[in-house]
Short mmCIF file of N, CA and C in Angstrom, two decimals:
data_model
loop_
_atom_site.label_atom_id
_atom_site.label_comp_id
_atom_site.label_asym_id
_atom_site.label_seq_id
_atom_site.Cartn_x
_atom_site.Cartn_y
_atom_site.Cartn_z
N UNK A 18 23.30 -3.14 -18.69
CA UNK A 18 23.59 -1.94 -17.93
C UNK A 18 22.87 -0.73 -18.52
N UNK A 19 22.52 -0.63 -19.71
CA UNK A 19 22.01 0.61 -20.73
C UNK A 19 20.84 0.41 -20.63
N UNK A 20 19.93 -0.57 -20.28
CA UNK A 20 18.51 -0.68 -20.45
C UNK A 20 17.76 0.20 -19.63
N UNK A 21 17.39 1.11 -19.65
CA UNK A 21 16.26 1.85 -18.57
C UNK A 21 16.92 3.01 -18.08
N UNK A 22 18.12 3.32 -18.41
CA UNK A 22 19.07 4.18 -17.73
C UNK A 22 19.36 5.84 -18.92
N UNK A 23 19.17 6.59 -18.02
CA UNK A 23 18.85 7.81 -18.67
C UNK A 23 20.18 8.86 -18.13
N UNK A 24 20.78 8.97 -18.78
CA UNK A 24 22.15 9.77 -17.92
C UNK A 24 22.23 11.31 -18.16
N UNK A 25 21.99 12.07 -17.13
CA UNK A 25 21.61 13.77 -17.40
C UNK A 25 22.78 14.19 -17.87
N UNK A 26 24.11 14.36 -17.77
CA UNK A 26 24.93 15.25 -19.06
C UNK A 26 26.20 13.80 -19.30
N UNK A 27 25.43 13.39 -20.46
CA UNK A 27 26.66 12.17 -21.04
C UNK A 27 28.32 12.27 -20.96
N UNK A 28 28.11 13.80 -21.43
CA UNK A 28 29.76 14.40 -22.36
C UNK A 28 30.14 14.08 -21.05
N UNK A 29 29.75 14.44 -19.35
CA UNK A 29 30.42 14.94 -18.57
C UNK A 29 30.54 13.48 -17.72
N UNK A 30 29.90 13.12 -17.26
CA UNK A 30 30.35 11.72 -16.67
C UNK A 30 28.78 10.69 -17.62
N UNK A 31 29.45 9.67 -18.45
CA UNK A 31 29.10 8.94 -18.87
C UNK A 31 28.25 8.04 -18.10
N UNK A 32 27.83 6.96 -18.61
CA UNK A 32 27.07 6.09 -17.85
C UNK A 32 28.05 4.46 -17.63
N UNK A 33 29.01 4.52 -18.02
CA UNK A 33 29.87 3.86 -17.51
C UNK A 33 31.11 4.34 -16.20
N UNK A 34 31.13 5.39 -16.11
CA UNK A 34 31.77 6.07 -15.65
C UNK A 34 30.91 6.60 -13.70
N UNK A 35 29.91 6.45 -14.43
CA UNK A 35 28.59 7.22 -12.94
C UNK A 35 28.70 5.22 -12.43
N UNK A 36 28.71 4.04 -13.11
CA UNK A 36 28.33 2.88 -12.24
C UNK A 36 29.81 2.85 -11.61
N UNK A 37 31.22 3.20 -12.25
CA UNK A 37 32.33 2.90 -11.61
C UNK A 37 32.14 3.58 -10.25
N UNK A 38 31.86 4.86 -10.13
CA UNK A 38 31.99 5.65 -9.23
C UNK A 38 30.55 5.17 -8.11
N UNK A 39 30.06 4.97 -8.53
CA UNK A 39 29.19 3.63 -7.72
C UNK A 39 29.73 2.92 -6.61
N UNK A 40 30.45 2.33 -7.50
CA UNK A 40 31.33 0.88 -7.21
C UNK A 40 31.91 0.82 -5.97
N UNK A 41 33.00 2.54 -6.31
CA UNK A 41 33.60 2.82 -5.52
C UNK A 41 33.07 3.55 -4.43
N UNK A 42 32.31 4.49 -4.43
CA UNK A 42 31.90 5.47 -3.39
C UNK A 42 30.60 4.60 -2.51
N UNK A 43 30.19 3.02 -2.89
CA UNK A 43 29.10 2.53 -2.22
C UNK A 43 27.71 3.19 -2.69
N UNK A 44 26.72 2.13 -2.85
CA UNK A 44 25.48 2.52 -3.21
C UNK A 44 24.83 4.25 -2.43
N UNK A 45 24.66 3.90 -1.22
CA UNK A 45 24.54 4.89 -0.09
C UNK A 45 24.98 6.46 -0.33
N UNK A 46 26.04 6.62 -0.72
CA UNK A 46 26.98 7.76 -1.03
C UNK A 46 26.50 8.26 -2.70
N UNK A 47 26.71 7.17 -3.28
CA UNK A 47 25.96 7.33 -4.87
C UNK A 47 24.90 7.70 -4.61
N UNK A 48 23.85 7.62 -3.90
CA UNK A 48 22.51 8.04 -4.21
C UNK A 48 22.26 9.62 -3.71
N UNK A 49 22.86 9.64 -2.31
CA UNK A 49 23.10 10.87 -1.88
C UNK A 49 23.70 12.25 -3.05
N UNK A 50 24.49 11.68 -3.63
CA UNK A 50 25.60 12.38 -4.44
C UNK A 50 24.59 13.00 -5.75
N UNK A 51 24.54 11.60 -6.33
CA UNK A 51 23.78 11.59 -7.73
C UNK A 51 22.52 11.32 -8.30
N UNK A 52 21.82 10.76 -7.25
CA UNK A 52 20.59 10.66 -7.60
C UNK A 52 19.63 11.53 -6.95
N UNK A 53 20.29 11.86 -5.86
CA UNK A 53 19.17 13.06 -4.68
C UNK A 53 18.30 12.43 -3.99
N UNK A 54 18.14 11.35 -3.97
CA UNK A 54 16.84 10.87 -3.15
C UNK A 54 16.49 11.17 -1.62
N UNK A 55 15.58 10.98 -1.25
CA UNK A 55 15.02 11.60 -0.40
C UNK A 55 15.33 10.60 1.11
N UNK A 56 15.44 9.50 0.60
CA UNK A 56 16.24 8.60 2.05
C UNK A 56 17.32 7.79 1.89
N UNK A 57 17.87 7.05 2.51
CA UNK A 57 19.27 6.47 2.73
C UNK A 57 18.75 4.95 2.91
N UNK A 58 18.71 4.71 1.77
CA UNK A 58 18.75 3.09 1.42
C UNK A 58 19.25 2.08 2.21
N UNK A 59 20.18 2.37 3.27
CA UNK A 59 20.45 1.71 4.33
C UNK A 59 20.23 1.83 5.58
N UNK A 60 18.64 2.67 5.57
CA UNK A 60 17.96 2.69 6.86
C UNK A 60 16.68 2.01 6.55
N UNK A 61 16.29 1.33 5.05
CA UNK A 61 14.99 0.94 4.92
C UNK A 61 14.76 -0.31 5.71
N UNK A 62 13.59 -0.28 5.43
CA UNK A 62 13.01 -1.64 6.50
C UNK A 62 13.89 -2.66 5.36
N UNK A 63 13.62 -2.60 3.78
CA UNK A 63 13.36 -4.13 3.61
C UNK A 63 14.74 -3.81 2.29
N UNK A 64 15.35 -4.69 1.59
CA UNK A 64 16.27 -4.51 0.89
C UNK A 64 15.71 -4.24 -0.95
N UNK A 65 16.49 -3.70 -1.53
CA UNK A 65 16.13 -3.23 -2.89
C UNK A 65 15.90 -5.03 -3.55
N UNK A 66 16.47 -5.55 -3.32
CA UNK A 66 16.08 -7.27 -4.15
C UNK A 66 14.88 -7.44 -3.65
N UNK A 67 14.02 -7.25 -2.58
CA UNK A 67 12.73 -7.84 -2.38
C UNK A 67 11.54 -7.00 -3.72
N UNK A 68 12.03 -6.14 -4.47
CA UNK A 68 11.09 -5.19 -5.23
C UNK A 68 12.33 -5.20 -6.57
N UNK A 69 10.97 -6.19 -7.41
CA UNK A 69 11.33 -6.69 -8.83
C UNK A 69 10.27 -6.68 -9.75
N UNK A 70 9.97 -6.76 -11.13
CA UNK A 70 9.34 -6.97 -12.10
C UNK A 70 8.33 -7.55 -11.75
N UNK A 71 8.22 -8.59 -10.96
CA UNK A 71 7.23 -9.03 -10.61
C UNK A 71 6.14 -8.89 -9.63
N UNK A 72 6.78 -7.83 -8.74
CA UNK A 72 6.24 -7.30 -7.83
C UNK A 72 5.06 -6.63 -8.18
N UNK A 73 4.49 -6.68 -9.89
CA UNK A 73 3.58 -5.44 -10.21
C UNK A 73 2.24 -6.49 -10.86
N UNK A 74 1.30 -5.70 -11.07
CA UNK A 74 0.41 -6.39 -12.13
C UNK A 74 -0.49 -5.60 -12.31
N UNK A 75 -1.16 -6.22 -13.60
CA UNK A 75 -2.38 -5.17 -14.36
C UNK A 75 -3.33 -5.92 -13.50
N UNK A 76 -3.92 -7.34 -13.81
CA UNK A 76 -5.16 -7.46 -13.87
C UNK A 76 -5.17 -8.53 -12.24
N UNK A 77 -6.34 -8.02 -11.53
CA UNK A 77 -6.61 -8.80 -10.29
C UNK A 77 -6.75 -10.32 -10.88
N UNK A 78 -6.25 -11.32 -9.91
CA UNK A 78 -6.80 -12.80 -10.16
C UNK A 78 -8.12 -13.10 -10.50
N UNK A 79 -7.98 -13.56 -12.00
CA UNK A 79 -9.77 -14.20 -12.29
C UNK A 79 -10.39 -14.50 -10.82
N UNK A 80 -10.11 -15.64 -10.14
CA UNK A 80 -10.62 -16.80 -9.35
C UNK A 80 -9.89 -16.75 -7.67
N UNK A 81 -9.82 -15.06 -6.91
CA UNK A 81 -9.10 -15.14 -6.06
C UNK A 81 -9.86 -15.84 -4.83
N UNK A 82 -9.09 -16.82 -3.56
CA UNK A 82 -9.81 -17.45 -2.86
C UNK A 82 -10.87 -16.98 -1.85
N UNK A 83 -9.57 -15.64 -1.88
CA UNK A 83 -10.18 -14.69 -1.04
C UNK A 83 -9.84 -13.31 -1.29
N UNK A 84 -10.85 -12.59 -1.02
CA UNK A 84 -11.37 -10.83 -1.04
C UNK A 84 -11.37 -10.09 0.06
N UNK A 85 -10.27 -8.80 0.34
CA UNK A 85 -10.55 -8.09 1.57
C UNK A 85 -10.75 -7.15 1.48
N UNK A 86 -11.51 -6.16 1.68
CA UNK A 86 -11.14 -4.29 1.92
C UNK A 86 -11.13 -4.08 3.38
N UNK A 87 -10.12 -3.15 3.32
CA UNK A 87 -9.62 -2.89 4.73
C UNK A 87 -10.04 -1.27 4.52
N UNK A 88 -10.03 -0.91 6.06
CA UNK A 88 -9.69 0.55 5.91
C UNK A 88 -9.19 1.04 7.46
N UNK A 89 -8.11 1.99 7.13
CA UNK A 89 -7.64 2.26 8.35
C UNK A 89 -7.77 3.85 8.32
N UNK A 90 -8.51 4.12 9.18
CA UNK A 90 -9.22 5.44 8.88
C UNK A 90 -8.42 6.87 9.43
N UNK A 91 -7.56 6.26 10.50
CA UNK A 91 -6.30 6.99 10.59
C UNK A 91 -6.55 8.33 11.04
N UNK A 92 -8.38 8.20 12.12
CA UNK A 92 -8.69 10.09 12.63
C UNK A 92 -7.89 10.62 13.53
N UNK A 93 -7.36 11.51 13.27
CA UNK A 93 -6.60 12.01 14.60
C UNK A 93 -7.79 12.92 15.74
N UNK A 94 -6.90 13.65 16.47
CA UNK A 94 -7.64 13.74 17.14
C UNK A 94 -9.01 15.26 16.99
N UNK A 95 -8.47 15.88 15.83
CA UNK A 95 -9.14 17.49 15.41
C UNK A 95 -10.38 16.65 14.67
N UNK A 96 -11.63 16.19 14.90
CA UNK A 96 -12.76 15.56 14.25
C UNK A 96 -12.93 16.68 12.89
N UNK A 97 -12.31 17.96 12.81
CA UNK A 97 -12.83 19.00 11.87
C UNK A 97 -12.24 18.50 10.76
N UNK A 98 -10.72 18.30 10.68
CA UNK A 98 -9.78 17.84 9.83
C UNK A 98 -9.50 16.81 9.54
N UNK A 99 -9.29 16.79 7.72
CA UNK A 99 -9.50 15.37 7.19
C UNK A 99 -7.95 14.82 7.11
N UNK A 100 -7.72 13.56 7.71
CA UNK A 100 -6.91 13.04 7.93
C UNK A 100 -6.47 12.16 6.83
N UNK A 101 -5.54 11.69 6.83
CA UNK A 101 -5.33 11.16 5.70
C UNK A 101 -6.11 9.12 6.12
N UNK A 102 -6.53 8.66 5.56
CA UNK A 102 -7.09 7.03 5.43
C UNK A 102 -6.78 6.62 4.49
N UNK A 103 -6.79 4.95 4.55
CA UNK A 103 -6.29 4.31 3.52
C UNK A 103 -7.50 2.95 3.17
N UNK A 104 -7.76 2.73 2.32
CA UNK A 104 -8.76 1.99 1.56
C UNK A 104 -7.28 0.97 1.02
N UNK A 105 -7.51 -0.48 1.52
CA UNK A 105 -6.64 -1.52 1.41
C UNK A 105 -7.64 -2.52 0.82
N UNK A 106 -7.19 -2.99 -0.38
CA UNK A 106 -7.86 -3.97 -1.39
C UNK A 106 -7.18 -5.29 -1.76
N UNK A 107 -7.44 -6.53 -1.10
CA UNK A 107 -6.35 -7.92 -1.23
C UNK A 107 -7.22 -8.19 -1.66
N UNK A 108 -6.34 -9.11 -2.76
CA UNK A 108 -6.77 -11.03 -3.25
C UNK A 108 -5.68 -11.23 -3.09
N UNK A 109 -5.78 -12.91 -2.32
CA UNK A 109 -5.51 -13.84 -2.57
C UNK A 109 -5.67 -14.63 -3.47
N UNK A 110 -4.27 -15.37 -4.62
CA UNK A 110 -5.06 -16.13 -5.21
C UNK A 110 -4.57 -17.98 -4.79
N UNK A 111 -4.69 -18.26 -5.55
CA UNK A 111 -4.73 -19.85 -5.44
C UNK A 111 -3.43 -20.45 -5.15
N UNK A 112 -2.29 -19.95 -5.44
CA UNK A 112 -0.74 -20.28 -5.06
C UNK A 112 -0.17 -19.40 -3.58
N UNK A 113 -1.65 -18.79 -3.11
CA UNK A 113 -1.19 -17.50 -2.25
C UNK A 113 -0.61 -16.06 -2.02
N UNK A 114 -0.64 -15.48 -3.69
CA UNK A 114 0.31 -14.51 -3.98
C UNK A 114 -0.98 -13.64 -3.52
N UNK A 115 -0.11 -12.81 -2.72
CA UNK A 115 -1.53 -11.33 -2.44
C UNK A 115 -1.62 -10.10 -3.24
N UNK A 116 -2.42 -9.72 -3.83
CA UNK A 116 -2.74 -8.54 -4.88
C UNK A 116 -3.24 -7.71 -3.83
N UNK A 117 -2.61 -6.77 -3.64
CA UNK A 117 -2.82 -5.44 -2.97
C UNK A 117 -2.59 -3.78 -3.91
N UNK A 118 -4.26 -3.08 -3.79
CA UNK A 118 -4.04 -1.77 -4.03
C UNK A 118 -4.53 -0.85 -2.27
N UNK A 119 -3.69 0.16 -2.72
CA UNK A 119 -4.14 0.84 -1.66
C UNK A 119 -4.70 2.40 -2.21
N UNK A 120 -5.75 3.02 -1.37
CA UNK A 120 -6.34 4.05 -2.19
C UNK A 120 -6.22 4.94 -1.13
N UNK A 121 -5.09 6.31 -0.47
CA UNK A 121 -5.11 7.14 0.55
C UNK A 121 -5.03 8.24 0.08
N UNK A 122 -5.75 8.94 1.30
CA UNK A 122 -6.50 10.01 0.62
C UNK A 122 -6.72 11.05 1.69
N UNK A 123 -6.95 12.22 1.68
CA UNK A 123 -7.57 12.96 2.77
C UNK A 123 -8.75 12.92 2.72
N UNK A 124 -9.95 12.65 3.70
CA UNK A 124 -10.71 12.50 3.58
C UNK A 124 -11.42 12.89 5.32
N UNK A 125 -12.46 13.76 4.97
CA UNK A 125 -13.63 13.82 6.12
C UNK A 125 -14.49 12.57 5.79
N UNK A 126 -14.80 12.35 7.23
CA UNK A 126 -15.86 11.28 7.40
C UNK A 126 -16.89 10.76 6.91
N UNK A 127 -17.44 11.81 6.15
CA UNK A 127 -18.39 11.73 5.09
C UNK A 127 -18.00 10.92 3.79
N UNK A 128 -16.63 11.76 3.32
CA UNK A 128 -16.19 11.16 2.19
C UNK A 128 -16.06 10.06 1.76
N UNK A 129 -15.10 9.89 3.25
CA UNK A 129 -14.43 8.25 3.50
C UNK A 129 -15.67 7.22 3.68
N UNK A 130 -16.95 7.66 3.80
CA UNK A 130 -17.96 6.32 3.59
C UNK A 130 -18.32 6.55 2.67
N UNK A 131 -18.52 7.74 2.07
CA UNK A 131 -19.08 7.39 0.66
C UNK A 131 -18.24 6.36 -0.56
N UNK A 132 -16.57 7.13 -0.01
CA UNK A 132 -15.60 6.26 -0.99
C UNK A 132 -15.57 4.83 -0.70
N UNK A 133 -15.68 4.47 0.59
CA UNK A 133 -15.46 3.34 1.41
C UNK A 133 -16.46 2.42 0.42
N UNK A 134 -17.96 2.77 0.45
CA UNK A 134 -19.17 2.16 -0.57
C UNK A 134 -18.40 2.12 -1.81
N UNK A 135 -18.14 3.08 -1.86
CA UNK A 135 -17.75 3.06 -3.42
C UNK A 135 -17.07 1.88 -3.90
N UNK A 136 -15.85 1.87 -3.63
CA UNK A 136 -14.42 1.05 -3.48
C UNK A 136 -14.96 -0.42 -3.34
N UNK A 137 -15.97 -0.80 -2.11
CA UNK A 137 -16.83 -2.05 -1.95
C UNK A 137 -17.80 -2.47 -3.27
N UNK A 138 -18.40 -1.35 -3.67
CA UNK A 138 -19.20 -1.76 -4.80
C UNK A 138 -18.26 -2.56 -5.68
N UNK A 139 -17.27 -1.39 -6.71
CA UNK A 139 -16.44 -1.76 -7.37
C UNK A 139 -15.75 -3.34 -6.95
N UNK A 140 -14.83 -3.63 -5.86
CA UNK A 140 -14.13 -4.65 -5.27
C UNK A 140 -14.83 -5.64 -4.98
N UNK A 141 -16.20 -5.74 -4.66
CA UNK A 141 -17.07 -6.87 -4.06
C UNK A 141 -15.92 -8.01 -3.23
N UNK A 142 -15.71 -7.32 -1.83
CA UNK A 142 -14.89 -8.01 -1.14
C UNK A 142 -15.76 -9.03 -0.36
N UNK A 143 -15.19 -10.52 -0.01
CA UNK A 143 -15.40 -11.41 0.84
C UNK A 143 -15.64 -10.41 2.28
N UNK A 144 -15.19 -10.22 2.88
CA UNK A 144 -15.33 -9.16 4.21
C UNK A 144 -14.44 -7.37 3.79
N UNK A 145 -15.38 -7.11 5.11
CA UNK A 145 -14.94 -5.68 4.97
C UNK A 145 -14.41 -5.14 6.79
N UNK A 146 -13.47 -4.83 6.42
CA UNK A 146 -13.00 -4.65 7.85
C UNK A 146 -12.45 -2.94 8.23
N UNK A 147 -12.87 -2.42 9.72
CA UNK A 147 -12.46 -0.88 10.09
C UNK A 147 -11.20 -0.93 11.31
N UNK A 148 -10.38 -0.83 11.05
CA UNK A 148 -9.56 -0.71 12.19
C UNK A 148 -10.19 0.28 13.43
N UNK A 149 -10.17 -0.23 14.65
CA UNK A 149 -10.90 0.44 15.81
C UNK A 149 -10.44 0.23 17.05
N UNK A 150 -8.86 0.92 17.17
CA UNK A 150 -8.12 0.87 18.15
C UNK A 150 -9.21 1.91 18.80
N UNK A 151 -9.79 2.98 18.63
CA UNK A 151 -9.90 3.91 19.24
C UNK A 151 -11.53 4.19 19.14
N UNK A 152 -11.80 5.73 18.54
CA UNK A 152 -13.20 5.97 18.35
C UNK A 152 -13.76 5.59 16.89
N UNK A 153 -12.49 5.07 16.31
CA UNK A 153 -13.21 4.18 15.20
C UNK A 153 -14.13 3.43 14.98
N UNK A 154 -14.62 2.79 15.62
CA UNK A 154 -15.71 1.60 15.66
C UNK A 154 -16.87 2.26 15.71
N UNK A 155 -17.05 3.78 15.97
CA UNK A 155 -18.30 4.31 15.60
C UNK A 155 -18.20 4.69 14.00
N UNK A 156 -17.86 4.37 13.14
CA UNK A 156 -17.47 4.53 11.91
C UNK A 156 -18.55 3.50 11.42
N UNK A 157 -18.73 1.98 12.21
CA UNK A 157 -19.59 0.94 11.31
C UNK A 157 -21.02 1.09 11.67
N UNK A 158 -21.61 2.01 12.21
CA UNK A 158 -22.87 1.89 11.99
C UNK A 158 -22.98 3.10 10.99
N UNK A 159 -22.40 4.27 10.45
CA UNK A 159 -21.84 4.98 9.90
C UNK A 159 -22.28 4.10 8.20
N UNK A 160 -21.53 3.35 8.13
CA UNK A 160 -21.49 2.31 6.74
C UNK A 160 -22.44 1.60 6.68
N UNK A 161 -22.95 0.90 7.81
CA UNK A 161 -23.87 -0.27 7.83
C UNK A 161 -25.19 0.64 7.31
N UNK A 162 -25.55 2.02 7.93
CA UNK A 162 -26.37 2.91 6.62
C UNK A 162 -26.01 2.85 5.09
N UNK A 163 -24.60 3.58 5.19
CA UNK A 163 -24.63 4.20 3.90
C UNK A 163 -25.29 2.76 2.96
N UNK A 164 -24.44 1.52 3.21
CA UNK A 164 -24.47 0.67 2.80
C UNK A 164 -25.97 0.23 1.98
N UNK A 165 -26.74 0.18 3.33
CA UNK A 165 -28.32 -0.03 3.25
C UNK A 165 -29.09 0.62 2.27
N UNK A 166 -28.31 1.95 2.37
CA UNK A 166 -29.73 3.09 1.71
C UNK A 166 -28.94 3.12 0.26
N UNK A 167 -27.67 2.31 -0.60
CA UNK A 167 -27.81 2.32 -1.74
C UNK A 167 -27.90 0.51 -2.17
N UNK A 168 -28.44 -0.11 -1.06
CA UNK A 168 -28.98 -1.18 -1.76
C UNK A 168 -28.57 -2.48 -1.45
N UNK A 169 -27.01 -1.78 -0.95
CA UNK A 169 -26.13 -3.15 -0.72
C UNK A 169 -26.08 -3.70 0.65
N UNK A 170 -26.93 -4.88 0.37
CA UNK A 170 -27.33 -5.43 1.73
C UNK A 170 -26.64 -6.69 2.46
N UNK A 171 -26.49 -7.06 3.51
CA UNK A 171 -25.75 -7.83 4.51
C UNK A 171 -23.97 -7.84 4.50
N UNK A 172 -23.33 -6.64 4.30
CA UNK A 172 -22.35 -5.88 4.73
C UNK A 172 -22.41 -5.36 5.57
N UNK A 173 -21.42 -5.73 7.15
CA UNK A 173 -21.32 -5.76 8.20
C UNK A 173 -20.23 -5.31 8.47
N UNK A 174 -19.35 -4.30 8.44
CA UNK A 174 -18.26 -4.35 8.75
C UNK A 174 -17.47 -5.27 9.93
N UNK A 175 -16.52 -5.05 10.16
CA UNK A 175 -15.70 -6.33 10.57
C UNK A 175 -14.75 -5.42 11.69
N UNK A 176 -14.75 -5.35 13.23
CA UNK A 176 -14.00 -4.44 13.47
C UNK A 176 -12.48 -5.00 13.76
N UNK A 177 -11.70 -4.00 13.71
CA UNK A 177 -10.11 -5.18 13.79
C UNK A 177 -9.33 -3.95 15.19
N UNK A 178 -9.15 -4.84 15.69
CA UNK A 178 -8.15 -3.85 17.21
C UNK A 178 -6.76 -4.40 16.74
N UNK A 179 -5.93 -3.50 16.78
CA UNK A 179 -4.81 -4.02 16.47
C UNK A 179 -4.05 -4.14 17.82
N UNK A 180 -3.27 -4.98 18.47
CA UNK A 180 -2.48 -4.99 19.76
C UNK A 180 -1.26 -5.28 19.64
N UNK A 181 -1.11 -5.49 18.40
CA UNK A 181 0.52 -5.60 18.53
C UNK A 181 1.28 -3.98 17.63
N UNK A 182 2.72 -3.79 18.24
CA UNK A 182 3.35 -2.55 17.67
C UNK A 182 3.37 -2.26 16.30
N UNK A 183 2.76 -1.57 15.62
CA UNK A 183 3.16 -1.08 14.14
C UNK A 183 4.09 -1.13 13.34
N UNK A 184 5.01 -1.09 13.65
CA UNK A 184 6.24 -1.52 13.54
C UNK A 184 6.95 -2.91 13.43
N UNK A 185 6.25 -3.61 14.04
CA UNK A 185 6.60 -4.95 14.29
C UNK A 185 5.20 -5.60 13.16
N UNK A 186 4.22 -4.80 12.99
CA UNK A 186 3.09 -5.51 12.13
C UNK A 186 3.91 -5.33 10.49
N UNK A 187 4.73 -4.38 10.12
CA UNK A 187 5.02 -3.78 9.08
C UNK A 187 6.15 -4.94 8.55
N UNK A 188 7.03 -5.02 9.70
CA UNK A 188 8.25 -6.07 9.91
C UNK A 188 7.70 -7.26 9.23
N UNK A 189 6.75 -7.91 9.80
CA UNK A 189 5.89 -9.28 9.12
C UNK A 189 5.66 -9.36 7.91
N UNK A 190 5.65 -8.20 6.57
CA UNK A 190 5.26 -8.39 5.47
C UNK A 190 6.81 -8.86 5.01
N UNK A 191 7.88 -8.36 5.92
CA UNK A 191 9.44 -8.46 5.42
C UNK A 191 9.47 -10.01 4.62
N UNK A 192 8.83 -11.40 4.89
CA UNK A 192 9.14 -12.53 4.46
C UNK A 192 7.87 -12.89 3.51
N UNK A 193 6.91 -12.44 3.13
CA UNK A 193 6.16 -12.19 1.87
C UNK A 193 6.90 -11.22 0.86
N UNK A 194 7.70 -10.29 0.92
CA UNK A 194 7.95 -9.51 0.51
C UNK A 194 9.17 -10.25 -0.01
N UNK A 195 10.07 -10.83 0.90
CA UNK A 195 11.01 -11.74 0.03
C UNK A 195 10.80 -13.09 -0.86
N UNK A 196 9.78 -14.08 -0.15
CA UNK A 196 9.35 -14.69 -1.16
C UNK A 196 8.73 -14.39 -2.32
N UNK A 197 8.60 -12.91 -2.84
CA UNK A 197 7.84 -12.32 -3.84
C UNK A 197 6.51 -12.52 -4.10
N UNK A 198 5.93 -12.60 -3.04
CA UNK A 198 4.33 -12.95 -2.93
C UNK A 198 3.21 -12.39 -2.46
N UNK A 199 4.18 -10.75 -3.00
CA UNK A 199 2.65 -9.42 -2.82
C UNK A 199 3.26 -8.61 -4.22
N UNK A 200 1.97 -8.51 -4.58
CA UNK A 200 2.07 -7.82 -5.87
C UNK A 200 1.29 -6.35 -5.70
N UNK A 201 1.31 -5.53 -6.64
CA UNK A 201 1.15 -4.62 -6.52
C UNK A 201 0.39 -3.65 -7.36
N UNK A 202 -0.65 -3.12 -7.91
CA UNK A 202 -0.88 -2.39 -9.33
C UNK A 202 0.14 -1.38 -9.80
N UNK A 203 0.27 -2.09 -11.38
CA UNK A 203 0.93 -1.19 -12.48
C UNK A 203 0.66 0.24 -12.17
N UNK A 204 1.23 1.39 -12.04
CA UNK A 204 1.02 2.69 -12.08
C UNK A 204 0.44 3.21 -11.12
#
């Protein structure tokens, strides 16, 4: 119970004393009360047991089967303003556990290919894929330059339409997420 647990005024309610009142007042109410957090643990998608110790790691798989960078570029509709995108980095390794970092960022269009190269250099992914529900897909000839003119050749981006609800795509990680078989980087 003492391991990891930091209690802001001891004298006044102890740390045996803050889990009773736990106990009693329900997780939900405890957090509200005493911890302040910013949402209600019993509206999340997925439950606090799916996110454990193991959920983390330092070092990508030596020998993963497979390599992805994703990017979901996420423009709204002001082309002036940098929106926020996300640079998505999987391995797979050999038992199937997926190593995922994600790198989001605000970023103008410019940026986001330069980082996009970047991120690819570093990652040397099996494919590279742009989400292009929309005017995204003018984004890959965009790369298929940048790409060219620093060297790195037969990178094609990969375009991905998504058709099913967001919501329901998010839902799907719910049973990877319980079998404990997405990991995550340390820090």
């Amino acid at each position: 119970m003492h391991e990891g647990a930091a209690v802001l005024w001891p004298d006044v309610e102890d740390l045996y004393t803050l889990m009773c009142l736990r106990a009693e007042s329900g997780r939900s109410a405890f957090e509200r009360e005493k911890q302040n957090p910013p949402l209600n643990p019993d509206l999340c998608e997925w439950p606090e047991s799916y996110f454990t110790e193991d959920n983390w790691f330092d070092d990508w798989p030596a020998k993963p089967v497979a390599k992805v960078l994703a990017l979901d570029p996420s423009k709204g509709s002001d082309a002036h303003r940098a929106d926020y995108s996300a640079f998505i980095s999987l391995a797979v390794d050999k038992q199937g556990v997926l190593y995922v970092q994600a790198d989001i960022a605000r970023r103008p269009t410019r940026q986001m290919v330069d980082d996009g190269v970047e991120i690819h250099r570093r990652f040397q992914p099996h494919i590279f894929g742009i989400e292009a529900n929309q005017f995204q897909e003018l984004l890959a000839p965009e790369f298929e330059s940048a790409f060219l003119a620093q060297g790195i050749l037969g990178v094609y981006p990969w375009l991905v339409h998504n058709d099913a609800n967001k919501r329901a795509r998010i839902r799907r990680l719910g049973p990877l997420l319980a079998a404990h078989r997405i990991r995550l980087p340390v820090g």
